[in-house]
PDB file of C-alpha atoms in Angstrom:
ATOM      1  CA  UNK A 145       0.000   0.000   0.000  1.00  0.00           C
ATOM      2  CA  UNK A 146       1.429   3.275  -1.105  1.00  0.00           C
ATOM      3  CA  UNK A 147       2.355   6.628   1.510  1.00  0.00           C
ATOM      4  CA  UNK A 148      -0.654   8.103  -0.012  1.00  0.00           C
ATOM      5  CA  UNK A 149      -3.435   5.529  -0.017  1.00  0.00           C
ATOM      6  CA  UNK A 150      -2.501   5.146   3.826  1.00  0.00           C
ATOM      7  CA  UNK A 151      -2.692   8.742   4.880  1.00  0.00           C
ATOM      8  CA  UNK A 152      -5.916   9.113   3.432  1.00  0.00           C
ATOM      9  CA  UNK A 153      -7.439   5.566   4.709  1.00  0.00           C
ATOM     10  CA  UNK A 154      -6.004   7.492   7.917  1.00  0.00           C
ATOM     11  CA  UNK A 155      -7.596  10.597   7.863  1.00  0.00           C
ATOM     12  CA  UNK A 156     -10.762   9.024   6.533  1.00  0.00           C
ATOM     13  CA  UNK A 157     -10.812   6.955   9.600  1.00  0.00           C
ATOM     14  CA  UNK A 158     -10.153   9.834  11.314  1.00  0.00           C
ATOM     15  CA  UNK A 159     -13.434  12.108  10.076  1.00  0.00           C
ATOM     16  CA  UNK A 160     -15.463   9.136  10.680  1.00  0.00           C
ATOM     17  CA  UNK A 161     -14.528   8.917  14.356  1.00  0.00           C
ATOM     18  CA  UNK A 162     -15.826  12.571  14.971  1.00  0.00           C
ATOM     19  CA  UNK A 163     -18.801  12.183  12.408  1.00  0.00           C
ATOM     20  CA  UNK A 164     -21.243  10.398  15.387  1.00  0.00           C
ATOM     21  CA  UNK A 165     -24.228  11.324  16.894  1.00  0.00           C
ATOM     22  CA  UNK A 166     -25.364  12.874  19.451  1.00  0.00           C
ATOM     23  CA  UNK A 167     -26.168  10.699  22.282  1.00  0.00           C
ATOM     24  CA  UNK A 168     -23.640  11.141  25.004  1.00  0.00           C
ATOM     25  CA  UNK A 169     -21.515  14.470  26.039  1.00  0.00           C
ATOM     26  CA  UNK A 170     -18.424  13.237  24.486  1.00  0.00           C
ATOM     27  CA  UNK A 171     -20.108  12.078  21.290  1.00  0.00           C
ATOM     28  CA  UNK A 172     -21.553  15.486  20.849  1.00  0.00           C
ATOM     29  CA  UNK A 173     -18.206  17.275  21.853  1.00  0.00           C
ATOM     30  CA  UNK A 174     -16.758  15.035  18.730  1.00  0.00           C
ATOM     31  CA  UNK A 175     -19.593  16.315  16.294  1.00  0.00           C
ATOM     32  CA  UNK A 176     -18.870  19.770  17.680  1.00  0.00           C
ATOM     33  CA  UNK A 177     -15.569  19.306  15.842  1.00  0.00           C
ATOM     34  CA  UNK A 178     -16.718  17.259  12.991  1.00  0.00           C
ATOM     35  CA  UNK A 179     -18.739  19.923  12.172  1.00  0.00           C
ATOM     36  CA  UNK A 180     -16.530  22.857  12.879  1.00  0.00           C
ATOM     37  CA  UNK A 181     -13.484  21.433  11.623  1.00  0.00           C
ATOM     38  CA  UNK A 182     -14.117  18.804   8.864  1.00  0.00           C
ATOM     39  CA  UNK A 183     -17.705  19.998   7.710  1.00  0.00           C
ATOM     40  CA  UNK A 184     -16.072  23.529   7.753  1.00  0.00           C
ATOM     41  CA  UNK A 185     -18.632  24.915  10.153  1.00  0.00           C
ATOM     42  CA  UNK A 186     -15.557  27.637  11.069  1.00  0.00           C
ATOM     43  CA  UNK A 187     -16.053  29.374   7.930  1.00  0.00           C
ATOM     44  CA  UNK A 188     -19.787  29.676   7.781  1.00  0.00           C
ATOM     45  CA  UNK A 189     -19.345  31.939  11.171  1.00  0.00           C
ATOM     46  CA  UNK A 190     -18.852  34.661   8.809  1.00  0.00           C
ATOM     47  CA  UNK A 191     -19.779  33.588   5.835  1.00  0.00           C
ATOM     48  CA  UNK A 192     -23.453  32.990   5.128  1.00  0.00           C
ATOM     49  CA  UNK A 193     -23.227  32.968   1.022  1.00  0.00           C
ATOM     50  CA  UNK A 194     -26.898  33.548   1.835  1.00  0.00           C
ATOM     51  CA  UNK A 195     -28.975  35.319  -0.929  1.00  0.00           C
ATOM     52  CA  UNK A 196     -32.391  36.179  -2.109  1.00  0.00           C
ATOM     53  CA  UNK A 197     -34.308  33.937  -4.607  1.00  0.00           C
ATOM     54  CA  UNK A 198     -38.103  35.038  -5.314  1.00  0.00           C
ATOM     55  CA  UNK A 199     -39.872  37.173  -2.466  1.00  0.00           C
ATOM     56  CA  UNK A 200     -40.058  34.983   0.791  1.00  0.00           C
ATOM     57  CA  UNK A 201     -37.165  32.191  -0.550  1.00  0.00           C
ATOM     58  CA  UNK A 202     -33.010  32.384   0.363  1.00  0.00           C
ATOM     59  CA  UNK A 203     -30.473  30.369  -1.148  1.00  0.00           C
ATOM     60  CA  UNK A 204     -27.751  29.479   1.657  1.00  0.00           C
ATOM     61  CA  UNK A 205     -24.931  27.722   2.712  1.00  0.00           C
ATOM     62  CA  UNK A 206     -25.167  25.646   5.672  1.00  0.00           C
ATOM     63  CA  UNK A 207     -26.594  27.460   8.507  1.00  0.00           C
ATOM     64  CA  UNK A 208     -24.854  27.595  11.740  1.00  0.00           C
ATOM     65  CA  UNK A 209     -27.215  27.350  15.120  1.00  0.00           C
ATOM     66  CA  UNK A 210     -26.382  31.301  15.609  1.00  0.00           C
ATOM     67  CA  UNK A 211     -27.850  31.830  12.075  1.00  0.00           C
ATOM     68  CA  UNK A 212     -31.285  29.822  12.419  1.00  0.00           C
ATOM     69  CA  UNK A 213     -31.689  31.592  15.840  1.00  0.00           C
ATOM     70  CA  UNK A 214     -31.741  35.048  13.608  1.00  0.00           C
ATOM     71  CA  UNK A 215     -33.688  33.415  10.321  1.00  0.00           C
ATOM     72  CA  UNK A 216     -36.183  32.603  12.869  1.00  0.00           C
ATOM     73  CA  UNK A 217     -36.443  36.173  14.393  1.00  0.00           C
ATOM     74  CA  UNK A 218     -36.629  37.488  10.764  1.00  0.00           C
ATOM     75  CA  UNK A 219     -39.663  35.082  10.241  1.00  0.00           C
ATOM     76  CA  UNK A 220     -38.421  32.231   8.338  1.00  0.00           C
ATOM     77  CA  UNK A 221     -40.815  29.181   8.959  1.00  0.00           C
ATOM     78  CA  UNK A 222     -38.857  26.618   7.197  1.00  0.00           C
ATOM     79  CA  UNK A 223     -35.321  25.293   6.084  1.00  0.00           C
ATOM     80  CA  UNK A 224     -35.012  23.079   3.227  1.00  0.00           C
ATOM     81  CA  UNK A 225     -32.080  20.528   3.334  1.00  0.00           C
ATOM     82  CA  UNK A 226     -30.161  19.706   0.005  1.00  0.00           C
ATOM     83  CA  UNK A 227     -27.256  17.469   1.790  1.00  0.00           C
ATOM     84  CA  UNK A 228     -29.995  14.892   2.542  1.00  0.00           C
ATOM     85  CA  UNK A 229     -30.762  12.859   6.024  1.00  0.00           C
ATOM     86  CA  UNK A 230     -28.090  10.450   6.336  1.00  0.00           C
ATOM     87  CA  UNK A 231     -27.678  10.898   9.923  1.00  0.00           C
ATOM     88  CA  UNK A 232     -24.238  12.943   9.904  1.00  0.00           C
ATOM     89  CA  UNK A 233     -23.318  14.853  13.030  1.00  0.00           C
ATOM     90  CA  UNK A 234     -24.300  18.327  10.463  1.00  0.00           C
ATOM     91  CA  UNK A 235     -27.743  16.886   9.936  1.00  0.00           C
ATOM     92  CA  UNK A 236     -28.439  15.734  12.859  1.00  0.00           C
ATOM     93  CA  UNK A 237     -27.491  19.266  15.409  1.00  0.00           C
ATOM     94  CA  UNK A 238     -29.229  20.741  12.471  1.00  0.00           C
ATOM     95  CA  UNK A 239     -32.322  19.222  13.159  1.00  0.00           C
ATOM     96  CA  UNK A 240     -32.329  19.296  16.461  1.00  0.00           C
ATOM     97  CA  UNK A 241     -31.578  23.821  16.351  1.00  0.00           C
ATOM     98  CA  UNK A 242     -34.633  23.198  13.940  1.00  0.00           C
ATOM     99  CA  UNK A 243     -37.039  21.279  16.812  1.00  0.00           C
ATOM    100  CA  UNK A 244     -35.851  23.779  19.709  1.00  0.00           C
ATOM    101  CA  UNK A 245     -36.314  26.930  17.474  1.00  0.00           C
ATOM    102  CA  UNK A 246     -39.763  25.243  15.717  1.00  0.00           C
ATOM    103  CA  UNK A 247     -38.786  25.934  12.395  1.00  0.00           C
ATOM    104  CA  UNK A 248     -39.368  22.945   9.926  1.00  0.00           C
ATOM    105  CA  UNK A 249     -36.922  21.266   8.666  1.00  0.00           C
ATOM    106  CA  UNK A 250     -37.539  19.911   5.151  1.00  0.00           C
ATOM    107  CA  UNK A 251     -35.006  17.270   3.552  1.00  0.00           C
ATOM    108  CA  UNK A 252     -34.081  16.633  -0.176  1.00  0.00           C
ATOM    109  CA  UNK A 253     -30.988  14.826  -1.860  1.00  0.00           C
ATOM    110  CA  UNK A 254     -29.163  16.555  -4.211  1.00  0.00           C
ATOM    111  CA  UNK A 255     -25.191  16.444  -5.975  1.00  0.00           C
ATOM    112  CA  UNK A 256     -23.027  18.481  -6.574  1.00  0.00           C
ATOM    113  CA  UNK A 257     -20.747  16.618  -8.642  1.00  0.00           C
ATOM    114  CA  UNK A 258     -22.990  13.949 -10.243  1.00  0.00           C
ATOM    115  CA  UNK A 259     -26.642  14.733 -12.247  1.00  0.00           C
ATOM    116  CA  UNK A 260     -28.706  13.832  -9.916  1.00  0.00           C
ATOM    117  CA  UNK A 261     -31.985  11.183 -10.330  1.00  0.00           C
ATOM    118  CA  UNK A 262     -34.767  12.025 -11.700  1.00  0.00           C
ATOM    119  CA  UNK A 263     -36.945  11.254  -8.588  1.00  0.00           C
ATOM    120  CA  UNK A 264     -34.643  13.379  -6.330  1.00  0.00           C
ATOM    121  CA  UNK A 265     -35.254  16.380  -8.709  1.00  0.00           C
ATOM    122  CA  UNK A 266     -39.276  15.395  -8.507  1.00  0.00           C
ATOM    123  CA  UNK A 267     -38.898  15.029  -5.042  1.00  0.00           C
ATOM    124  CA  UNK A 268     -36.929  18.733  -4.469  1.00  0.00           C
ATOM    125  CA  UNK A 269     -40.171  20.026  -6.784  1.00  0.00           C
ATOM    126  CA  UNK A 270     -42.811  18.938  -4.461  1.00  0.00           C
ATOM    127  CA  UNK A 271     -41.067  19.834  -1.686  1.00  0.00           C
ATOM    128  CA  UNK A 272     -41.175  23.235  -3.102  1.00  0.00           C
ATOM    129  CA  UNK A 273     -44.703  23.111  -3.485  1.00  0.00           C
ATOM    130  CA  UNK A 274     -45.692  22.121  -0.072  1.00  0.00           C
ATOM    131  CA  UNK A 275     -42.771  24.209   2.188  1.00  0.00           C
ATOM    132  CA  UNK A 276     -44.871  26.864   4.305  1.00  0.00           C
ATOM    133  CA  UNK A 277     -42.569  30.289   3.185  1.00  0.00           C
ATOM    134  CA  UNK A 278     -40.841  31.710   4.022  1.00  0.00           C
ATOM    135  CA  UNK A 279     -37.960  29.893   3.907  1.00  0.00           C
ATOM    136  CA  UNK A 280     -34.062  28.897   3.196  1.00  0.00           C
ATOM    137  CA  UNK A 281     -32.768  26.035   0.997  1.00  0.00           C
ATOM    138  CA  UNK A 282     -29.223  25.425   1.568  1.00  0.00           C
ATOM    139  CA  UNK A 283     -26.319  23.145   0.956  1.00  0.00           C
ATOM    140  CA  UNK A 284     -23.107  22.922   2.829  1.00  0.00           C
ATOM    141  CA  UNK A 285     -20.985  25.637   0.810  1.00  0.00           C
ATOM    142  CA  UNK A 286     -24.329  27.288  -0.382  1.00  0.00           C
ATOM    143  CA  UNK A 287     -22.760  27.231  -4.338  1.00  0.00           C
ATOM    144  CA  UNK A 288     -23.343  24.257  -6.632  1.00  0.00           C
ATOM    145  CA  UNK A 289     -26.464  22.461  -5.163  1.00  0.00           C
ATOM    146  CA  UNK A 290     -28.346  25.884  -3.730  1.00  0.00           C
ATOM    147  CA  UNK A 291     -27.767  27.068  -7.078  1.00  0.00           C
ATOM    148  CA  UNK A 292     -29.455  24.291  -9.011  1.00  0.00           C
ATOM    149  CA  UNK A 293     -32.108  23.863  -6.586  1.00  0.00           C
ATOM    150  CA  UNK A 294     -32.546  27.776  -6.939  1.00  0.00           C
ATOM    151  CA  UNK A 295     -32.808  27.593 -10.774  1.00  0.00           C
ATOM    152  CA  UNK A 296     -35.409  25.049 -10.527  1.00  0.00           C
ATOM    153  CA  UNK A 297     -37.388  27.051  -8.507  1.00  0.00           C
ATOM    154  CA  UNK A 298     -37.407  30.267 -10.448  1.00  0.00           C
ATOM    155  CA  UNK A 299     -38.012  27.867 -13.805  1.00  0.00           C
ATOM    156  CA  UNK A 300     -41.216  25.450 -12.152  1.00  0.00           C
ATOM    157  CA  UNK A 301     -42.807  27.814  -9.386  1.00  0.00           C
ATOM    158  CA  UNK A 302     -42.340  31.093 -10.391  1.00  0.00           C
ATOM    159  CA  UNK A 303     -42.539  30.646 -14.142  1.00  0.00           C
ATOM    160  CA  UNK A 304     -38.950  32.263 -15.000  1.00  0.00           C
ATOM    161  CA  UNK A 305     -36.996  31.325 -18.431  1.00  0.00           C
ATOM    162  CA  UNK A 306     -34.015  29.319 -18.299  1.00  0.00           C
ATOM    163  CA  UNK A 307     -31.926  32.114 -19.638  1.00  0.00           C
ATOM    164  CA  UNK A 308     -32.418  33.692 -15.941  1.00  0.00           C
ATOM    165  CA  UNK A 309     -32.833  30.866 -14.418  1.00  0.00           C
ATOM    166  CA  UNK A 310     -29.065  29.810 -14.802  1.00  0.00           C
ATOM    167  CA  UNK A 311     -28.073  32.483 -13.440  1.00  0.00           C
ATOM    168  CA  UNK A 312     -28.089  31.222  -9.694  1.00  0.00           C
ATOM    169  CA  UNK A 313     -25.423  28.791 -10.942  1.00  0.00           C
ATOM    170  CA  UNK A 314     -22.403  31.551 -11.165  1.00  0.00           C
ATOM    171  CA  UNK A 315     -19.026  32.762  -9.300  1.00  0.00           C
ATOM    172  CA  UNK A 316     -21.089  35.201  -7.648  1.00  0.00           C
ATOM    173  CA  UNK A 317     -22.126  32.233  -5.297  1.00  0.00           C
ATOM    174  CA  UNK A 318     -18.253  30.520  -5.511  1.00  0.00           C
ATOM    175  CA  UNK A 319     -20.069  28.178  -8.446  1.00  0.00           C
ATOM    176  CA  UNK A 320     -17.477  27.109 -10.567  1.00  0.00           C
ATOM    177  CA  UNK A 321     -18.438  25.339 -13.818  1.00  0.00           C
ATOM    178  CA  UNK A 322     -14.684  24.322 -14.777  1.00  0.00           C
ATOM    179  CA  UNK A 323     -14.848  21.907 -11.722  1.00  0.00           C
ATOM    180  CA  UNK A 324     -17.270  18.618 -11.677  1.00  0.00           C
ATOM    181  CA  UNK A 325     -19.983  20.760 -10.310  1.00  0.00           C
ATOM    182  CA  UNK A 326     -20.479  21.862 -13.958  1.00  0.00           C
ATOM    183  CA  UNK A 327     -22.526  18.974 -14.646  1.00  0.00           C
ATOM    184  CA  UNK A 328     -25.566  20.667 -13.467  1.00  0.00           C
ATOM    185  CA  UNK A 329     -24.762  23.144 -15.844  1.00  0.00           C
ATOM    186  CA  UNK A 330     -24.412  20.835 -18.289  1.00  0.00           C
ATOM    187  CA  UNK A 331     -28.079  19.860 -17.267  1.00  0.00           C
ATOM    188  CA  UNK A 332     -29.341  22.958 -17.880  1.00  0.00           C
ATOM    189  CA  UNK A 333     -27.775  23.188 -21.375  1.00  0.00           C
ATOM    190  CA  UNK A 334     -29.397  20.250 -22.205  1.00  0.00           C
ATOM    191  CA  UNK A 335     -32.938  21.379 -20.838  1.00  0.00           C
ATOM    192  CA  UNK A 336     -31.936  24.516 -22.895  1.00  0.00           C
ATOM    193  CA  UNK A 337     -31.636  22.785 -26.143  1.00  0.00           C
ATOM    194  CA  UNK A 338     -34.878  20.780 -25.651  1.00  0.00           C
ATOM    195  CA  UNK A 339     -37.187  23.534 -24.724  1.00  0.00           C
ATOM    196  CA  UNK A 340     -35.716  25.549 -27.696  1.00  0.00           C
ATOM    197  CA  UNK A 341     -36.774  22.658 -30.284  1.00  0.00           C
ATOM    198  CA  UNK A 342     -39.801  21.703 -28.517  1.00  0.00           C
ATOM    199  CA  UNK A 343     -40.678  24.478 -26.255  1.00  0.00           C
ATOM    200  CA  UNK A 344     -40.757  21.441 -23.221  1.00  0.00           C
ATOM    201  CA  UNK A 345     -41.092  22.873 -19.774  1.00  0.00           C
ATOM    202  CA  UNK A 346     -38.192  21.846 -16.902  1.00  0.00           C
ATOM    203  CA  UNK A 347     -41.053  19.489 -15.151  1.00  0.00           C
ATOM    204  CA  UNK A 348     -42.084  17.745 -18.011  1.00  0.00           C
ATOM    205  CA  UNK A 349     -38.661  17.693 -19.846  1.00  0.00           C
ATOM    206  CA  UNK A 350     -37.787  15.706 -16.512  1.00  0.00           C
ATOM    207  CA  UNK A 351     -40.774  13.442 -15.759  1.00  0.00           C
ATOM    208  CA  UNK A 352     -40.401  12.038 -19.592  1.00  0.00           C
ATOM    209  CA  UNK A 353     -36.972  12.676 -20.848  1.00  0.00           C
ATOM    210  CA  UNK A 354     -34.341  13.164 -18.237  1.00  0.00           C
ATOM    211  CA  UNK A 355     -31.893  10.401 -17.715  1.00  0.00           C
ATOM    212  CA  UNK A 356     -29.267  11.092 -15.185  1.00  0.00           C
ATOM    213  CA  UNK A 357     -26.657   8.370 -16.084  1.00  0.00           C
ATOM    214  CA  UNK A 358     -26.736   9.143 -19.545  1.00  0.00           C
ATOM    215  CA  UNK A 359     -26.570  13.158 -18.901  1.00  0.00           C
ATOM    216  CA  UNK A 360     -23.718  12.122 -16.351  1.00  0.00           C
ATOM    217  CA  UNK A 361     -22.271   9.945 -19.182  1.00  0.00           C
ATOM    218  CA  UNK A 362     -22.182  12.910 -22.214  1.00  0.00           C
ATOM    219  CA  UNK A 363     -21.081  15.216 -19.377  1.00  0.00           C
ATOM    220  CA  UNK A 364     -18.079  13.349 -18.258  1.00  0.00           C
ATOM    221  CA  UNK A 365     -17.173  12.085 -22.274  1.00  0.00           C
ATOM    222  CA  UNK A 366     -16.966  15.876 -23.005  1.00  0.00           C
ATOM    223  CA  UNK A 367     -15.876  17.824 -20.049  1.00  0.00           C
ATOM    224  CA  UNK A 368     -11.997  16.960 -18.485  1.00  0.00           C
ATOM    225  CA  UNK A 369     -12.578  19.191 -15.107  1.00  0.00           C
ATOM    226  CA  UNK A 370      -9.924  20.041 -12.840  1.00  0.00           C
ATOM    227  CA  UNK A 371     -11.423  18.650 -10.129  1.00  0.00           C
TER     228      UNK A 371
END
């Protein structure tokens, strides 16, 4: 085994040892640093990369305890998950901020890297539908998955062209497109194409047309990202 693959089967074994939950004092001072430290939690206590959507919706990175206590006192109702409910040590103190503050907490699975299925995207769309507003979707770094989630909203509920639509997908919001995270750009080029010929909208264009592996598949035969 080479230098390399052992130092990072170590520090792999290392994040997993402070990604627990939260069931005893010492297992929630080791999430306190999982989060913090390896989820990155340090750098969201000043950076929020929060921004406005459509009247009563926010696009955001992963909010900190501090920051739902003040979303709540500016009369958000609801936070919409895009990391999904795996039971990480980020999920789970998020939820629980969520229960003592009584904001809902509303969970959907989304990638950054990889297109993602079509019944996650279905799933993110009825969620939208049935979240009491107003409210904050986030991710962890608030750039690549907010920002697709964000387009879809401005395209399905509030009837916006994709031309505009793309635009929450940008280095404004530390998206970069050169990386794997431009797949989901690559998605929207493709919805792009199809509503030009056919004049398709997102919903449909997804419920009968999408296929993730082979938009992942064209993506990744075309693209060589960085990283």
């Amino acid at each position: 085994m080479s230098l390399f693959k052992r130092i990072s089967d170590w520090e792999r074994r290392l994040r997993a040892s402070y990604n627990t939950d939260l069931s005893t004092p010492e297992n929630r001072r080791r999430a306190h640093v999982y989060n913090l430290w390896f989820d990155h939690a340090i750098l969201r206590t000043v950076w929020t990369n929060q921004f406005p959507v459509a009247p009563g919706v926010w696009r955001s990175n992963q909010p900190t305890h501090a920051r739902l206590v003040r979303l709540k006192a500016k009369g958000v109702r609801s936070i919409l998950n895009l990391r999904g409910a795996a039971g990480a040590a980020h999920y789970l103190t998020e939820k629980e901020s969520c229960r003592r503050l009584g904001l809902s907490l509303v969970d959907c699975t989304l990638q950054a890297r990889d297109a993602a299925p079509r019944a996650n995207i279905e799933a993110l769309i009825a969620a939208f539908r049935e979240i009491e507003r107003p409210f904050v979707m986030h991710c962890k770094s608030g750039a690549d998955r907010a920002g697709f989630a964000a387009a879809i909203y401005l395209m399905v509920i509030e009837g916006r062209p994709v031309a505009e639509a793309r635009r929450m997908l940008g280095v404004k919001y530390i998206h970069f497109k050169w990386t794997r995270t431009g797949v989901l750009d690559f998605i929207l080029d493709r919805f792009a194409a199809r509503h030009a010929e056919t004049g398709i909208g997102f919903e449909d264009w997804i419920a009968t047309e999408y296929d993730h592996e082979a938009i992942q598949a064209a993506y990744n035969a075309a693209h060589k990202p960085l990283f």
